[in-house]
Amino acid sequence: MIRSKMISCGSYLPKKILTNKDLEKIVDTTDEWIVTRTGIEERHIASVEDNEKTSDMAYYAAQKALDKAGLDGSDIDAIILATTTPDQTFPATAVTVQHKIGMSANGFAFDVQAVCSGFIYALAVADNFIKAGQVKRVLVIGAEHFSNILDWEDRTTCVLFGDGAAAVILEADEDASEGIQDQGIISTHLHSEGEYRDILYVDGGVSSTQTTGKVRMNGQEVFKHAVKRMSEVVRETLEKNNITSDDIDWLVPHQANKRIIDRTAKKLNLDSSKVVLTVGKHGNTSAASIPLALCEAVEDGRIKRGDLLLMESMGGGLTWGSALVRW
Ligand code: ACO
């Protein structure tokens, strides 16, 4: 069978760091409140002075992933870029990255919009293109400039998010066997539920207000759904593959809130030492959060070739999903 192997990853975080102490000067909040409720200590913010765009961050991350794999843009058949904060309404941010890395018109590039679940959705789409035999190498990117859609007077949301990008390269392995032993994406699981689209949303858009809008959220409702849905989708993934949480080497969760991650891990009897946590230093970077966490743990040597990874996320929509991957 064909399997999508993850052959490399690369990440980019803007230089500017905004700490909780900095936020104390902007809104009525405290470092203690933010750390206790979310685990977040600081986040990176894209440079306004340098006009640092989502496509720039995505490009830097993609180029690093290409360098690590010893490839260049001409080796890539498709780019699937997950973002909620594109450079423009159109064209897709992915085509800007395509142009910058020098990928030819033999392939294609497009964006996926599933907010914080965007990377898992993009991974699933890319995996299915590969399994269908339509492409051999795909650059999957999560990139967000979330600071531009935050209401910096709303303390209930502006303390939670950050900016950044990360990319993985998937390559078709045409000789893989069924089951969980071989490297690559073993299964993906996607869900959405439009009934709850108004508990986390942006209050603007092209066809409604003709403005970009700002993030609005019912935090407690989102929290409840996040723990419930992410625990469910993890169970679904384990059952589908006839494994238990003991088989998982690393949980690489969406980094929204340490309390959500802790509760989800506890519900699954997963030891906290098996959880990759970056929310403290990155905040919630939406579609970029899982690949950023993945890259960090790969680069510092925690995640090793052959490790079994479980990635899971939930975001606005509501959308949620998971991916079981042998690194
Ligand atoms: N600083 C200080 N006080 C604050 C702040 C702040 N930044 N924000 C809210 N408060 C106040 C509230 O006004 C409230 O005050 P009151 O009691 O006088 O009315 C009090 O703190 C408690 O507010 P709650 O909303 O009940 O706080 P809660 O414990 O639920 O924590 C939080 C809020 C952190 C937003 C939590 O609900 C949460 O994490 N929800 C999930 C949200 C999330 O992660 N969204 C990201 C996108 S979705 C995803 O990625 C999974």
CSV table of N, CA and C and ligand atoms in Angstrom, one decimal, residues 27-30 33-34 37-38 116 155-156 159-161 200 217-220 222-223 226 230 254-257 259-260 284 314-316, ligand 1:
chain,number,residue,atom,x,y,z
A,27,VAL,N,-3.9,45.4,28.8
A,27,VAL,CA,-5.3,45.1,29.3
A,27,VAL,C,-5.2,44.8,30.8
A,28,ASP,N,-6.4,44.8,31.4
A,28,ASP,CA,-6.5,44.5,32.8
A,28,ASP,C,-6.3,43.0,33.1
A,29,THR,N,-5.1,42.6,33.2
A,29,THR,CA,-4.8,41.2,33.4
A,29,THR,C,-3.6,41.1,34.3
A,30,THR,N,-3.2,39.8,34.7
A,30,THR,CA,-2.0,39.6,35.4
A,30,THR,C,-1.3,38.4,34.9
A,33,TRP,N,-2.8,35.3,36.5
A,33,TRP,CA,-4.1,34.9,36.0
A,33,TRP,C,-3.9,34.1,34.7
A,34,ILE,N,-3.0,34.6,33.8
A,34,ILE,CA,-2.8,33.9,32.5
A,34,ILE,C,-2.2,32.6,32.7
A,37,ARG,N,-4.6,30.0,34.5
A,37,ARG,CA,-5.8,29.6,33.7
A,37,ARG,C,-5.4,28.9,32.4
A,38,THR,N,-4.2,29.2,31.8
A,38,THR,CA,-3.8,28.7,30.5
A,38,THR,C,-2.5,28.1,30.4
A,116,CYS,N,-8.1,26.1,14.3
A,116,CYS,CA,-7.1,25.4,15.0
A,116,CYS,C,-6.9,24.0,14.6
A,155,ARG,N,-9.5,41.4,27.0
A,155,ARG,CA,-8.6,40.5,27.8
A,155,ARG,C,-9.0,39.1,27.8
A,156,THR,N,-10.2,38.7,27.4
A,156,THR,CA,-10.6,37.3,27.5
A,156,THR,C,-10.1,36.6,26.3
A,159,VAL,N,-5.0,37.5,25.3
A,159,VAL,CA,-3.9,36.9,26.0
A,159,VAL,C,-3.6,35.5,25.6
A,160,LEU,N,-4.5,34.9,24.7
A,160,LEU,CA,-4.4,33.5,24.4
A,160,LEU,C,-3.5,33.1,23.2
A,161,PHE,N,-3.4,34.1,22.2
A,161,PHE,CA,-2.9,33.6,20.9
A,161,PHE,C,-1.5,34.2,20.6
A,200,LEU,N,-17.1,30.3,19.0
A,200,LEU,CA,-15.7,30.8,18.7
A,200,LEU,C,-15.7,31.2,17.2
A,217,MET,N,-15.3,34.8,21.6
A,217,MET,CA,-15.3,33.5,22.1
A,217,MET,C,-16.0,33.4,23.4
A,218,ASN,N,-16.8,32.3,23.5
A,218,ASN,CA,-17.3,31.9,24.8
A,218,ASN,C,-16.4,30.9,25.4
A,219,GLY,N,-15.4,31.3,26.2
A,219,GLY,CA,-14.3,30.5,26.7
A,219,GLY,C,-14.7,29.2,27.4
A,220,GLN,N,-15.7,29.4,28.3
A,220,GLN,CA,-16.0,28.2,29.1
A,220,GLN,C,-16.6,27.1,28.2
A,222,VAL,N,-16.1,26.7,24.9
A,222,VAL,CA,-15.1,26.1,24.1
A,222,VAL,C,-14.3,25.1,24.9
A,223,PHE,N,-14.0,25.5,26.1
A,223,PHE,CA,-13.2,24.6,27.0
A,223,PHE,C,-13.8,23.2,27.1
A,226,ALA,N,-13.8,21.3,23.9
A,226,ALA,CA,-12.4,20.9,23.5
A,226,ALA,C,-12.0,19.6,24.3
A,230,MET,N,-11.8,16.3,21.9
A,230,MET,CA,-10.4,15.7,21.7
A,230,MET,C,-10.2,14.4,22.4
A,254,HIS,N,-2.9,20.0,19.9
A,254,HIS,CA,-3.1,21.4,19.7
A,254,HIS,C,-2.8,22.2,21.0
A,255,GLN,N,-2.0,23.3,20.8
A,255,GLN,CA,-1.6,24.0,22.0
A,255,GLN,C,-2.5,25.2,22.3
A,256,ALA,N,-3.6,25.0,22.9
A,256,ALA,CA,-4.5,26.1,23.2
A,256,ALA,C,-4.4,26.5,24.7
A,257,ASN,N,-4.4,25.5,25.5
A,257,ASN,CA,-4.4,25.8,27.0
A,257,ASN,C,-3.9,24.6,27.7
A,259,ARG,N,-4.4,23.5,30.6
A,259,ARG,CA,-5.5,22.8,31.4
A,259,ARG,C,-6.3,21.9,30.5
A,260,ILE,N,-6.5,22.3,29.2
A,260,ILE,CA,-7.3,21.4,28.3
A,260,ILE,C,-6.4,20.2,28.0
A,284,ASN,N,-1.4,30.1,21.8
A,284,ASN,CA,-2.2,29.3,20.8
A,284,ASN,C,-1.9,29.9,19.4
A,314,MET,N,-8.7,20.8,18.3
A,314,MET,CA,-10.1,21.3,18.1
A,314,MET,C,-10.1,22.8,17.9
A,315,GLY,N,-11.0,23.3,17.1
A,315,GLY,CA,-11.0,24.7,16.8
A,315,GLY,C,-12.4,25.2,16.4
A,316,GLY,N,-12.4,26.5,16.0
A,316,GLY,CA,-13.7,27.1,15.6
A,316,GLY,C,-14.3,26.3,14.5
B,1,ACO,N1,-7.1,38.5,33.0
B,1,ACO,C1,-7.8,38.6,34.1
B,1,ACO,N2,-9.1,38.2,34.3
B,1,ACO,C2,-9.7,37.7,33.2
B,1,ACO,C3,-9.1,37.6,32.0
B,1,ACO,C4,-7.7,38.0,31.9
B,1,ACO,N3,-7.0,37.9,30.7
B,1,ACO,N4,-10.0,37.0,31.1
B,1,ACO,C5,-11.1,36.9,31.8
B,1,ACO,N5,-11.0,37.3,33.1
B,1,ACO,C6,-11.9,37.2,34.1
B,1,ACO,C7,-13.3,37.2,33.7
B,1,ACO,O1,-13.8,38.4,33.3
B,1,ACO,C8,-14.0,36.6,34.9
B,1,ACO,O2,-14.3,37.6,35.8
B,1,ACO,P1,-15.6,37.7,36.7
B,1,ACO,O3,-15.6,36.4,37.5
B,1,ACO,O4,-15.4,38.9,37.5
B,1,ACO,O5,-16.7,37.7,35.7
B,1,ACO,C9,-13.0,35.6,35.5
B,1,ACO,O6,-11.7,36.0,34.9
B,1,ACO,C10,-13.2,34.2,35.1
B,1,ACO,O7,-13.5,34.1,33.7
B,1,ACO,P2,-13.8,32.7,33.1
B,1,ACO,O8,-14.2,32.9,31.6
B,1,ACO,O9,-14.8,32.0,33.9
B,1,ACO,O10,-12.4,32.0,33.2
B,1,ACO,P3,-12.0,30.5,32.9
B,1,ACO,O11,-11.5,29.8,34.0
B,1,ACO,O12,-13.1,29.8,32.0
B,1,ACO,O13,-10.8,30.7,31.9
B,1,ACO,C11,-10.3,30.8,29.6
B,1,ACO,C12,-11.0,31.5,30.7
B,1,ACO,C13,-8.8,30.7,29.8
B,1,ACO,C14,-10.5,31.5,28.3
B,1,ACO,C15,-10.8,29.3,29.4
B,1,ACO,O14,-12.2,29.4,29.4
B,1,ACO,C16,-10.3,28.6,28.2
B,1,ACO,O15,-9.2,28.3,28.1
B,1,ACO,N6,-11.2,28.3,27.3
B,1,ACO,C17,-10.8,27.7,26.1
B,1,ACO,C18,-10.5,28.8,25.1
B,1,ACO,C19,-9.5,28.4,24.0
B,1,ACO,O16,-8.6,27.7,24.3
B,1,ACO,N7,-9.7,29.0,22.9
B,1,ACO,C20,-8.8,28.9,21.9
B,1,ACO,C21,-9.4,28.5,20.6
B,1,ACO,S1,-10.2,27.0,20.7
B,1,ACO,C22,-9.0,25.9,20.8
B,1,ACO,O17,-8.0,26.2,20.4
B,1,ACO,C23,-9.3,24.6,21.6
